[in-house]
Coordinates of C-alpha atoms and ligand atoms in Angstrom, one line a residue:
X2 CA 0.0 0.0 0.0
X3 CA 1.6 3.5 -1.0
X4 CA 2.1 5.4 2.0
X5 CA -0.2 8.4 3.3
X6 CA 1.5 11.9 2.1
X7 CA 3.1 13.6 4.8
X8 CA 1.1 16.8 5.3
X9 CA 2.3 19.6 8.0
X10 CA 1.2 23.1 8.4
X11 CA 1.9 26.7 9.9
X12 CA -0.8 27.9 11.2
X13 CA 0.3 31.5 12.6
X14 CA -2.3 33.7 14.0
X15 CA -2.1 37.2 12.3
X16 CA -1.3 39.3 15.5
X17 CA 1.6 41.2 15.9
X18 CA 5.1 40.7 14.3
X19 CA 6.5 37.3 13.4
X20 CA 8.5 36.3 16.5
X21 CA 11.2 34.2 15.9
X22 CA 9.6 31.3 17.5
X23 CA 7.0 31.4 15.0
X24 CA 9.6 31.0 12.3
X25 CA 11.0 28.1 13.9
X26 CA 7.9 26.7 14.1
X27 CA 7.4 27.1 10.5
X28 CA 10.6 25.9 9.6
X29 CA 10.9 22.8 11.1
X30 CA 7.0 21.8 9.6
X31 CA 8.7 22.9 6.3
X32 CA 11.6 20.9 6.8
X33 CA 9.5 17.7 7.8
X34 CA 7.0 18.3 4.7
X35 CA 9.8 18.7 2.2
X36 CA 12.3 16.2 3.8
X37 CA 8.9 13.9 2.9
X38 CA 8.0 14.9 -0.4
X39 CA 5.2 15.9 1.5
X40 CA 2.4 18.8 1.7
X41 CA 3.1 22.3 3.5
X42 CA 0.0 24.4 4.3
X43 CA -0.5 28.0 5.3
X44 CA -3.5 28.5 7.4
X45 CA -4.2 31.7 9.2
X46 CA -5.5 31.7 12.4
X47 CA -7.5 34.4 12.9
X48 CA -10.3 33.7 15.4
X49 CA -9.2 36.6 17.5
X50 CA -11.5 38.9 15.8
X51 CA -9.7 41.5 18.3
X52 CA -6.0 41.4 17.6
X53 CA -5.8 39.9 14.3
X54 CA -4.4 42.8 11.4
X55 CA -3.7 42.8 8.2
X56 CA -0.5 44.5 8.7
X57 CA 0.4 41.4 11.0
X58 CA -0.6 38.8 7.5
X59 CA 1.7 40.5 5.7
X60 CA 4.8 40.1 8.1
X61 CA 3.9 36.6 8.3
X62 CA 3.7 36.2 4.5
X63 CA 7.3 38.7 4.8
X64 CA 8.6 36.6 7.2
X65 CA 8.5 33.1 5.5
X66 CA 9.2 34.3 1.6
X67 CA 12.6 36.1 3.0
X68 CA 13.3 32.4 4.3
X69 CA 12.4 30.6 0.9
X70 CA 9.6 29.0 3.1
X71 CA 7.1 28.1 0.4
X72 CA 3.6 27.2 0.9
X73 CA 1.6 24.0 -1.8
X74 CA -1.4 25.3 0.0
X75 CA -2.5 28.4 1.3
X76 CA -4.9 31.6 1.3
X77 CA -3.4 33.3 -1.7
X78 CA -2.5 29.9 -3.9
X79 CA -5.5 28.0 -2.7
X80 CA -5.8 24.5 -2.8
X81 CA -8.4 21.5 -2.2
X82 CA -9.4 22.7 1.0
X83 CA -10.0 26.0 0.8
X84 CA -10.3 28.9 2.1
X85 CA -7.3 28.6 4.1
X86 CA -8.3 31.5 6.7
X87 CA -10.3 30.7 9.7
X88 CA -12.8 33.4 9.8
X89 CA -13.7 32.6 6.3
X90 CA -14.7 28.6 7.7
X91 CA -16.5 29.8 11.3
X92 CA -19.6 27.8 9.5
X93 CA -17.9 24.4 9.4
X94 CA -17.1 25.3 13.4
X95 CA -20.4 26.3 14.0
X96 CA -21.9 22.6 12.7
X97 CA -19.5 20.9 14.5
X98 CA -20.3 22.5 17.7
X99 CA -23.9 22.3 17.0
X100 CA -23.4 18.7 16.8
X101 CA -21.1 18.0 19.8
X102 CA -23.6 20.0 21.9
X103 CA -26.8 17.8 20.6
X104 CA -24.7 15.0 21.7
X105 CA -24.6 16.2 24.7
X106 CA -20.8 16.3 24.9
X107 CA -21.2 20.2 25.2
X108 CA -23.0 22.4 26.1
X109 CA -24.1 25.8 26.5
X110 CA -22.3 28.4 29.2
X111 CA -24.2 31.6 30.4
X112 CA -21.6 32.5 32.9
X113 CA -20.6 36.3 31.8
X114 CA -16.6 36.8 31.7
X115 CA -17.0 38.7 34.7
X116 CA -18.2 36.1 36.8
X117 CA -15.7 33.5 35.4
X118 CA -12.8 35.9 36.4
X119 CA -14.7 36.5 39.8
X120 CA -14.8 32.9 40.5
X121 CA -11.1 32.3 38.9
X122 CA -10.1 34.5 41.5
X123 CA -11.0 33.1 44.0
X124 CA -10.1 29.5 43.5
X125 CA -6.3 31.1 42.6
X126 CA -6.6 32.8 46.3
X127 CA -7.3 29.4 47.4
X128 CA -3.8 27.9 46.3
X129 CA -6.0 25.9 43.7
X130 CA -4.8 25.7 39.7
X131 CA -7.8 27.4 38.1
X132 CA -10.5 26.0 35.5
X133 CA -14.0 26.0 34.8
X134 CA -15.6 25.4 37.4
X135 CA -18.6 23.5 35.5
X136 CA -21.6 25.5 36.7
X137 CA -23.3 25.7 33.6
X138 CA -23.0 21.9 32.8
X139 CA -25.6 21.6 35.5
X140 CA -28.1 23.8 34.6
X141 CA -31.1 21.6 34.1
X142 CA -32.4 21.1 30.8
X143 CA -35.4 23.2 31.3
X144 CA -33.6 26.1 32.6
X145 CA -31.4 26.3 30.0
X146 CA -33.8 26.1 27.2
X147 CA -35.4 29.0 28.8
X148 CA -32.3 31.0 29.2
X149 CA -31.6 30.0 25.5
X150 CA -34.9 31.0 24.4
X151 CA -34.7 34.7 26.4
X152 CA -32.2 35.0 24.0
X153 CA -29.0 35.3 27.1
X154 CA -26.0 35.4 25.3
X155 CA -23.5 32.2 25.9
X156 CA -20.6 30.5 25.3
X157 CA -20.3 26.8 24.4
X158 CA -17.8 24.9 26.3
X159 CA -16.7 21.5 26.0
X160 CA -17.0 18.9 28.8
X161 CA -13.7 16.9 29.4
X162 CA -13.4 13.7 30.8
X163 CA -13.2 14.0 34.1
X164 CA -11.3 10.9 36.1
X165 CA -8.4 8.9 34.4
X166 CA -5.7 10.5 32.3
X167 CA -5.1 11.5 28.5
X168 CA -1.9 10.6 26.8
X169 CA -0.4 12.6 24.4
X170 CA 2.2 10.6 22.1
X171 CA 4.6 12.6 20.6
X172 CA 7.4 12.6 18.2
X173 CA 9.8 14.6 19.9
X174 CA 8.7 13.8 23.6
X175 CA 7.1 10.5 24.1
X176 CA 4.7 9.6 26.1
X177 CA 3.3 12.3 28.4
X178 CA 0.0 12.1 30.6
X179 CA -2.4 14.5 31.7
X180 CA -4.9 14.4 34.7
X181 CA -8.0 14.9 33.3
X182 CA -9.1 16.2 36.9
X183 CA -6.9 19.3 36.1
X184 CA -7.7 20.1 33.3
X185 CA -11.5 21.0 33.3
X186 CA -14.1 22.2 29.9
X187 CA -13.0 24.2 28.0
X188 CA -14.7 27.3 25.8
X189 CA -14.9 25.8 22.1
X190 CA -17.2 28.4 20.6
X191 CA -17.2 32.6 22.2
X192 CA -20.7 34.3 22.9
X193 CA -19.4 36.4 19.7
X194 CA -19.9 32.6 17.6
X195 CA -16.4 32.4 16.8
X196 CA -14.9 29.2 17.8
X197 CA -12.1 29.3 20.0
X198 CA -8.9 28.4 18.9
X199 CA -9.2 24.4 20.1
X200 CA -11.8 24.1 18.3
X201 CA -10.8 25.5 14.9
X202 CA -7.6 23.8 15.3
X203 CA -8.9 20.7 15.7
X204 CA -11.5 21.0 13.2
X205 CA -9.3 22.4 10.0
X206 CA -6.3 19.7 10.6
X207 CA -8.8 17.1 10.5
X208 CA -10.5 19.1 7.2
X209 CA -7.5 19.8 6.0
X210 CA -6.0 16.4 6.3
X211 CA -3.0 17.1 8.1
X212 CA -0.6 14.2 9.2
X213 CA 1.7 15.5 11.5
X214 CA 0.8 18.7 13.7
X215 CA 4.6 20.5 14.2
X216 CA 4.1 23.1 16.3
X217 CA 5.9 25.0 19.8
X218 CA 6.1 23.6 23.2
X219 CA 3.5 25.7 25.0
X220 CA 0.7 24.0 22.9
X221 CA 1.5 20.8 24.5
X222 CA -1.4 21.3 27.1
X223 CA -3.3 22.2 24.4
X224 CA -3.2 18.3 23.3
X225 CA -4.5 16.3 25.8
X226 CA -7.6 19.0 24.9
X227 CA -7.7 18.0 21.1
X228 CA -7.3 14.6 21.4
X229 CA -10.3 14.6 23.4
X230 CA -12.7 16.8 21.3
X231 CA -11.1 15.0 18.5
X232 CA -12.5 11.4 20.3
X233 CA -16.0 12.9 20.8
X234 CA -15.8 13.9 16.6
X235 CA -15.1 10.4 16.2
X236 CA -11.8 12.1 14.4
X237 CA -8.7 10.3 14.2
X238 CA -5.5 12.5 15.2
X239 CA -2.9 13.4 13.7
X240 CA 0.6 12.3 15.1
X241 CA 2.1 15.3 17.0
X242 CA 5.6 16.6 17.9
X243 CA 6.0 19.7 19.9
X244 CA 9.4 21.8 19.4
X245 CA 11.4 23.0 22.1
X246 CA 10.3 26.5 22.7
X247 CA 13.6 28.9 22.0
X248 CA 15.8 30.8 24.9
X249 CA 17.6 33.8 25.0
X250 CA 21.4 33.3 26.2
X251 CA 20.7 34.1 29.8
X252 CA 18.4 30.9 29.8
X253 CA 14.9 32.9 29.7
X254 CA 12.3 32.9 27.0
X255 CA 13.6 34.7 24.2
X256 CA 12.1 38.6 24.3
X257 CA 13.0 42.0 23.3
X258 CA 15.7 41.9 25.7
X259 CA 17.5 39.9 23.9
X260 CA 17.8 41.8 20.4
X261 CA 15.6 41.8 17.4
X262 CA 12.5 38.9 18.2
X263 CA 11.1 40.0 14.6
X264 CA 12.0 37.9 11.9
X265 CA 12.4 40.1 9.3
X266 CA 14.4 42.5 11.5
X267 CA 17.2 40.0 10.6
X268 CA 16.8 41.1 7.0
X269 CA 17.5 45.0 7.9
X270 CA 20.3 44.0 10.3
X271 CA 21.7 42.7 6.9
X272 CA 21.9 38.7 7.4
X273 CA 21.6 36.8 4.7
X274 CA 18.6 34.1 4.6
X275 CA 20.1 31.1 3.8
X276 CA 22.7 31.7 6.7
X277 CA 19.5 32.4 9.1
X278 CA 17.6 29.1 7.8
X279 CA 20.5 27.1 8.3
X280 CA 21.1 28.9 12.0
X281 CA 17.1 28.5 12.7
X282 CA 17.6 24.7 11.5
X283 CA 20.2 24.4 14.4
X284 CA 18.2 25.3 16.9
X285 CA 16.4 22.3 18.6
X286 CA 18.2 19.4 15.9
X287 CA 21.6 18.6 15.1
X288 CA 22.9 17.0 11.9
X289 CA 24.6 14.3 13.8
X290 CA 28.3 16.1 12.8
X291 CA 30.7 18.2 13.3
X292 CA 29.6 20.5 10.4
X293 CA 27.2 23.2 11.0
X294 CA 26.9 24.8 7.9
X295 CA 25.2 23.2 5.4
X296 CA 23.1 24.2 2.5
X297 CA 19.5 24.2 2.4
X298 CA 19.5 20.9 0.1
X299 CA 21.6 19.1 2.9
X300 CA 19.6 20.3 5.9
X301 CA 16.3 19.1 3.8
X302 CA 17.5 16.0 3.4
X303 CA 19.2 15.0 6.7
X304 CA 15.9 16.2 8.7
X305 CA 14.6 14.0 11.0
X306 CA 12.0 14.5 14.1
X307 CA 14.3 11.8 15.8
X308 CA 17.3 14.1 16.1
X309 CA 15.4 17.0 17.6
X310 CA 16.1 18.3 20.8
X311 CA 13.3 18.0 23.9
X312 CA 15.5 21.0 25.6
X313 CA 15.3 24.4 24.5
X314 CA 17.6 25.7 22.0
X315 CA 19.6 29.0 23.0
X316 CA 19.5 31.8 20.4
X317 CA 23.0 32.8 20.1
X318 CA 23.3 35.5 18.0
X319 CA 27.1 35.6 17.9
X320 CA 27.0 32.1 16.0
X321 CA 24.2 33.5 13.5
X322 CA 26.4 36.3 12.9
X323 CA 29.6 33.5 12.6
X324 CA 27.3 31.2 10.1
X325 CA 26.5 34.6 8.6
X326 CA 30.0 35.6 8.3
X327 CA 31.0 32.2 6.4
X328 CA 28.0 32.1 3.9
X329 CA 29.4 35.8 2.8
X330 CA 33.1 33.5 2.2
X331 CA 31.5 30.9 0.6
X332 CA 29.0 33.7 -1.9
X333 CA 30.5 35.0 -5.2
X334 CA 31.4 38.7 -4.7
X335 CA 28.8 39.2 -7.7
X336 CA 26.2 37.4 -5.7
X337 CA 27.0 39.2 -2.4
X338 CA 27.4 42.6 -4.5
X339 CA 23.9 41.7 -6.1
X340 CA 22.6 41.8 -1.9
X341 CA 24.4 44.5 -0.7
X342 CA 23.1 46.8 -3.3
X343 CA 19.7 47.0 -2.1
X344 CA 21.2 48.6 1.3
X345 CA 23.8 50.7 -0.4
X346 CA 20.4 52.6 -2.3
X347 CA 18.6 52.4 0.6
X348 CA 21.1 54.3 2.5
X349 CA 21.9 56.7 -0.4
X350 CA 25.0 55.7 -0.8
X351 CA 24.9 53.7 -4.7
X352 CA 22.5 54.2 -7.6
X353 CA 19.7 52.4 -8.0
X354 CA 20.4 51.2 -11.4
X355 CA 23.9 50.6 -12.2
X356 CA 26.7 50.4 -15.2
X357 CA 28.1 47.0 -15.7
X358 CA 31.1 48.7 -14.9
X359 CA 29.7 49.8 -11.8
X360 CA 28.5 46.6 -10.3
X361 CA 32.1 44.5 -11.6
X362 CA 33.8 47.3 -9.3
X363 CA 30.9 46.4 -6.6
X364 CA 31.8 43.2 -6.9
X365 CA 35.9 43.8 -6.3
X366 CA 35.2 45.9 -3.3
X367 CA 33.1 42.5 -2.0
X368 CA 36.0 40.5 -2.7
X369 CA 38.6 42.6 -0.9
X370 CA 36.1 42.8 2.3
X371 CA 35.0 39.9 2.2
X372 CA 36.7 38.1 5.1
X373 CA 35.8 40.6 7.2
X374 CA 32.0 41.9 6.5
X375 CA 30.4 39.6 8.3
X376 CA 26.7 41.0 7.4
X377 CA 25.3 42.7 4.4
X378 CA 24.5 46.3 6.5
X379 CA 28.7 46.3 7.5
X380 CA 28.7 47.9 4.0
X381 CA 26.4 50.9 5.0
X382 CA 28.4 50.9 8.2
X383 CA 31.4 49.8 8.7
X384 CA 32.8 50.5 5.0
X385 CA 31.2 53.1 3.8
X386 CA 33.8 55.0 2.9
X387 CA 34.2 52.8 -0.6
X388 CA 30.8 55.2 -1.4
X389 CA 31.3 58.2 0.3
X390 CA 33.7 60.9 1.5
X391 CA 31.3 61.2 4.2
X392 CA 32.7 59.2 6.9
X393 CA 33.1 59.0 10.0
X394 CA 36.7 59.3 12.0
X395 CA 37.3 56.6 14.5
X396 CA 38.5 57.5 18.3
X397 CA 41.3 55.2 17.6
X398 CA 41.9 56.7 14.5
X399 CA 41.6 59.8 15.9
X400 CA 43.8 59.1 19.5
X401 CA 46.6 57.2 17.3
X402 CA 47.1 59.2 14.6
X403 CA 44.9 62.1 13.8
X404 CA 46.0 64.2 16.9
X405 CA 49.3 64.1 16.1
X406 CA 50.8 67.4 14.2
X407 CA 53.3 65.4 12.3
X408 CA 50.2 63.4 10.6
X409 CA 49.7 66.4 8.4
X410 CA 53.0 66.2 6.9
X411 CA 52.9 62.5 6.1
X412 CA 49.6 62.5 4.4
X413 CA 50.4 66.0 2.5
X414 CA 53.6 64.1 1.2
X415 CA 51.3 60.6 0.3
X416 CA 49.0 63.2 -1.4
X417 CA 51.6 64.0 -3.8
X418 CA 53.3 61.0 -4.5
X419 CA 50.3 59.6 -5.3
X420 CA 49.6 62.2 -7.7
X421 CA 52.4 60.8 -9.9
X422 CA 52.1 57.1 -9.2
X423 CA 50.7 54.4 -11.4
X424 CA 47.0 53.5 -10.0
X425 CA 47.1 49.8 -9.0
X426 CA 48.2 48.3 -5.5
X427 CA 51.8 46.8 -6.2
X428 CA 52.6 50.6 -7.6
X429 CA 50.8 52.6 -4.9
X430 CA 52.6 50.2 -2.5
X431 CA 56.0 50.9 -3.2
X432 CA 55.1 54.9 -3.6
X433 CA 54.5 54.5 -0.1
X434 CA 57.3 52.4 1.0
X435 CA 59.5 54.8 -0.8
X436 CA 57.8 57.8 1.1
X437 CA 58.4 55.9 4.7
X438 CA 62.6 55.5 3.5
X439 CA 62.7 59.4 2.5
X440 CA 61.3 60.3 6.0
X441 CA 63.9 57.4 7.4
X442 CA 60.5 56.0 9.3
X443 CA 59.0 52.0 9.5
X444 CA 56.4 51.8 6.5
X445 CA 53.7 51.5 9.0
X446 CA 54.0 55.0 10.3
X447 CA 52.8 55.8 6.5
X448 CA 50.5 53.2 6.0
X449 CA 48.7 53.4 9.6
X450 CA 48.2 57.6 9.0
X451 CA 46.7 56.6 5.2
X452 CA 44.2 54.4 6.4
X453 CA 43.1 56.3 9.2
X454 CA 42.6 59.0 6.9
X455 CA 41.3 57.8 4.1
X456 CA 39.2 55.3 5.7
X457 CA 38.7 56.6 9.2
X458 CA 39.6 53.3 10.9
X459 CA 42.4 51.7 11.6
X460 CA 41.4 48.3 10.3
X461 CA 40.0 47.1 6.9
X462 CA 41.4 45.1 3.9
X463 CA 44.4 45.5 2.2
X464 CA 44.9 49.1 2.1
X465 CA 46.5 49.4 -1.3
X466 CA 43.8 47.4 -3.1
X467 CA 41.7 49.5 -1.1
X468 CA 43.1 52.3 -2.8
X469 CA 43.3 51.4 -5.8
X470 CA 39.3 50.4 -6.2
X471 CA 38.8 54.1 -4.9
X472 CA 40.3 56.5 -7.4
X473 CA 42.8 58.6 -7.3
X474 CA 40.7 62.0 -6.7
X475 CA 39.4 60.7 -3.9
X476 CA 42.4 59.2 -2.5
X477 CA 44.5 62.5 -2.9
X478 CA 41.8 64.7 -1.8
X479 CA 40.8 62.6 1.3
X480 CA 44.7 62.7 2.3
X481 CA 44.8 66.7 1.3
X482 CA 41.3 67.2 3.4
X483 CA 42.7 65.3 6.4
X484 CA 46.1 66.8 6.6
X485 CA 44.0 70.0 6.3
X486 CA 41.9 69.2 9.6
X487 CA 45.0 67.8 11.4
X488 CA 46.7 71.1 10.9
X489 CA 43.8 73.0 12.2
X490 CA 43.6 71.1 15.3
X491 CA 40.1 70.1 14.5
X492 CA 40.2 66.2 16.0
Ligands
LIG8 N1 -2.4 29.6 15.9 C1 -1.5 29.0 16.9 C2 -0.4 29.9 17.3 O1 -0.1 30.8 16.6 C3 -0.9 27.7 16.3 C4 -1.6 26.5 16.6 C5 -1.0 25.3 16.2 O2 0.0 25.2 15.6 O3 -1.7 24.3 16.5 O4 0.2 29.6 18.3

């Protein structure tokens, strides 16, 4: 018999930005749907009628096309089960509640919010892990067809088992059980007739014939939950594996705190996706080997639910920045050129629409830097003087060389030997060499001065190809403007 298709899904709810978590999520469902030559569906989760934006859609559909996360089915490409957002399916909730109530395994909950908080309170005073307290599954039948026919606004809940225990299997985890006694009914469908998210959950993986729910840690109580309403549907469950959630450094749930929690903030601090996807990968399962980055075509295929973590994974953003920092070794300068450039125009420091002869010179200043730009935005930051006069002088710079009178000489001199010299790097070398011999001084007390002032740092490539991929204008009149400025006093 051919086996069933693997089918896994992201089912984000549209609220806010895309936390990092949520990627994770996402990624690992991917992974396990494509290491499968299975299905990966995009369903939006928007039963909050409240909190859920557009705005937020669009950072989720951001989020996963800047991580080459692509969706078979989903609300814009569609598919057999469609639609593919909740609030467009609250019907199909609505008939499955009706049903689970005229089989008695629900039923209807008058209890305003108010009161539920009033009595949550004080069962929490009492020491006592709050939950329904089941007042409205005893209402007598008459009662509540009277309070039903008044037209008194309710909620429908769901009535859990309430002896014994409910086993979750999963992937990842094993076996774990729940006490039914703790766990008490549950709200499936608001007074607003939106179902809650247990329900819809439960209802649209069964609907949309999903084989594997992938999805973070703190839905694991959620489970137990499902499986149940899942039994009273007479559904069969999918098999479920819940990631370790993802930490900060200091141990604590990644936050704010801790740096950018927003995927796509990643993008404008300039890493590069494939270096993020194969750092996201990392987090919660290991290749089984030494070697940690790997290509999206290797991570697909080594991908296994078996060699996921149950601990939390620790986002360590100096090793993204490492992985980062090798995939811009590993990238064609072209390549890396062709990425840089759209945050070179953004920060109005490269046209928009370049000569071929522009972007080949792009592409030599990504070679020379390449060992040391680490992400994308160092281009805008750290090296911006390859675009612009407009840089900054660094205090070491400034403290080491910049202060000192005799500076003004040195580069005044440079200046105008490199007025006569040949314009490539072994030439422009030895005009300096031969500079430091006239002044009877080491070489570096010419070179040191040159880069500080033509760059404003005091490290950086090689500074004569350096100098020779800026031209000789620029060179001569960035030695001339800084000899100027020493002179003057003004660092
Ligand atoms: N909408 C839920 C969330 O964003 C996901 C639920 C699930 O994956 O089952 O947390």
């Amino acid at each position: 018999m051919p086996e069933k298709e693997v089918r896994t899904r992201f089912a984000p709810s549209p609220t806010g930005y895309m936390h990092v978590g949520n990627v994770h999520t996402a990624l690992f469902a991917w992974l396990f749907a494509r290491h499968n030559h299975g299905k990966f569906i995009l369903r939006i989760e928007d039963t909050d009628e409240v909190r859920s934006t557009p705005d937020a859609l669009a950072h989720i559909y951001a989020g996963l096309e800047w991580l080459g996360l692509d969706w078979d089915e989903g609300p814009d490409v569609g598919g057999p089960h469609a639609p593919y957002i909740q609030s467009e399916r609250l019907e199909s909730y609505q008939a499955m509640v009706r049903g689970l109530v005229e089989a008695g395994k629900a039923y209807p909950c008058f209890c305003t919010p108010e009161e539920i908080d009033e009595r949550r309170q004080i069962t929490l005073a009492r020491g006592v892990p709050p939950r329904y307290d089941g007042k409205c599954k005893r209402v007598d039948p008459e009662e509540r067809a009277r309070l039903m026919a008044e037209g008194v606004p309710y909620a429908v809940n769901f009535m859990m088992r309430e002896t014994g225990t409910t086993t979750v299997t999963d992937l990842i985890r094993g076996e774990v059980d729940f006490e039914n006694a703790l766990m008490g009914d549950f709200v499936i469908q608001k007074r607003s007739g939106y179902p809650t998210f247990h329900m819809a959950v439960v209802a649209d993986d069964h609907a949309m014939e999903i084989t594997h729910v992938i999805r973070a840690d703190d839905h694991l109580t959620n489970t137990p939950r499902h499986l149940q309403l899942m039994e009273a549907l007479g559904i069969e469950p999918p098999q479920y594996a819940h990631l370790p959630i993802i930490l900060g450094p200091d141990r604590s749930k990644l936050s704010k705190r801790h740096g950018a929690v927003s995927m796509i903030e990643y993008k404008d601090l300039g890493y590069l996706p494939e270096a993020m996807f194969n750092f996201m990968a990392l987090l919660g399962w290991s290749p089984g080997e030494e070697r940690e980055v790997m290509t999206r075509e290797d991570i697909v295929e080594r991908f296994s639910l078996d060699a996921c973590s149950k601990s939390a994974g620790v986002f360590d953003i100096g090793k993204a920045e490492w992985i980062n920092g090798e995939y811009m070794q590993i990238l064609p300068p072209e390549e890396i050129a062709r990425r840089v450039m759209p945050y070179l125009v953004e920060a109005g420091l490269f046209e928009a629409e370049p000569t071929a002869e522009r972007w080949a010179w792009l592409a030599k200043v990504c070679d020379i830097m390449k060992e040391r730009a680490k992400l994308l935005k160092t281009y805008v930051t750290w090296a911006r003087y390859f675009f612009t006069d407009d840089y900054e002088y660094e205090e070491r710079a400034v403290e080491k060389w910049l202060k000192k009178v005799e500076t003004a000489d040195t580069l005044d001199a440079l200046a105008e030997k490199y007025e006569a010299a040949a314009w490539e790097a072994e030439a422009l070398e030895a005009a300096t060499r031969a500079l430091a011999e006239e002044k009877g001084v080491k070489a570096a007390e010419v070179i040191h001065p040159c880069r500080a002032a033509v760059t404003g740092t005091t490290i950086g490539p090689s500074l004569f190809h350096l100098l020779e991929l800026l031209e000789r204008e620029t060179v001569v009149g960035r030695l001339r403007r800084t000899a100027g400025m020493v002179r003057e006093g003004k660092f």
